[in-house]
Amino acid sequence: MTLRIGILGAARVATYALIEPARSVEGVEVVAVAARDPNRARDYAATHGIAHVAEDYAALIAKPDVDAVYNALPPSLH
């Protein structure tokens, strides 16, 4: 079984706190990202090999193929 993770926010912290560690754990995959700016999310996904860009935060949370969400947004947006 694979744990599929989505990221809220195309933030630098997600790279070292989630994406890089996830690559070293069997059965964990970062599958989606969403950001306020869709172009930033697309660039982030391309840079980090993330397959899907959600149109907004709610769409990422609602994706049936995302099992967990990493919140990389500023604390005021949690």
C-alpha positions as MATLAB code, in Angstrom:
seq = 'MTLRIGILGAARVATYALIEPARSVEGVEVVAVAARDPNRARDYAATHGIAHVAEDYAALIAKPDVDAVYNALPPSLH';
ca = [
       0.000    0.000    0.000;
       1.224    3.503   -0.832;
       0.637    6.604    1.278;
      -0.162    9.395   -1.191;
       0.526   12.917    0.082;
      -0.584   16.290   -1.241;
       1.034   19.625   -0.414;
      -0.812   22.852    0.351;
       1.490   25.640   -0.776;
       4.511   25.561   -3.070;
       6.848   26.408   -0.217;
      10.556   25.774    0.182;
       9.975   24.086    3.541;
       8.063   21.240    1.879;
      11.159   20.360   -0.138;
      13.351   19.505    2.838;
      10.607   18.643    5.332;
       8.535   16.340    3.117;
       9.592   15.740   -0.485;
      13.196   14.715    0.124;
      12.407   12.474    3.126;
       9.452   10.887    1.297;
      11.755    9.777   -1.497;
      13.722    7.680    0.951;
      10.688    5.898    2.414;
       9.229    2.962    0.546;
       5.472    3.257    0.107;
       5.289    7.057    0.379;
       4.672    9.286   -2.634;
       4.017   13.013   -3.000;
       1.284   13.079   -5.643;
      -0.177   16.605   -5.746;
       0.435   20.248   -4.942;
      -1.749   23.363   -4.832;
      -0.758   27.015   -4.475;
      -2.437   30.426   -4.645;
      -0.708   30.978   -7.980;
      -1.374   28.093  -10.388;
       1.784   28.894  -12.368;
       3.892   28.621   -9.220;
       2.245   25.277   -8.434;
       2.976   24.005  -11.959;
       6.615   25.110  -11.740;
       6.962   23.534   -8.299;
       5.442   20.270   -9.503;
       7.755   20.166  -12.510;
      10.826   20.891  -10.395;
      10.011   18.220   -7.816;
       8.438   15.536  -10.017;
       4.929   15.895   -8.593;
       2.353   14.424  -10.964;
      -0.725   16.556  -10.262;
      -1.411   20.249   -9.726;
      -4.752   20.922   -8.041;
      -6.643   24.042   -9.086;
      -6.864   25.292   -5.487;
      -6.448   24.178   -1.878;
      -9.982   22.790   -1.570;
      -9.565   20.718   -4.728;
      -6.381   19.157   -3.355;
      -8.040   18.297   -0.044;
     -10.991   16.747   -1.900;
      -8.864   14.563   -4.204;
      -9.789   10.925   -3.585;
      -6.245    9.803   -4.421;
      -4.643   11.922   -1.665;
      -4.431   10.130    1.676;
      -2.703   12.866    3.695;
      -2.053   16.581    3.317;
       1.107   18.451    4.309;
       0.263   22.058    5.129;
       3.179   24.247    4.004;
       1.137   27.448    4.240;
       1.962   30.278    6.622;
       0.504   29.694   10.120;
      -2.172   32.342    9.555;
      -3.613   30.142    6.767;
      -3.736   26.923    8.764;
];
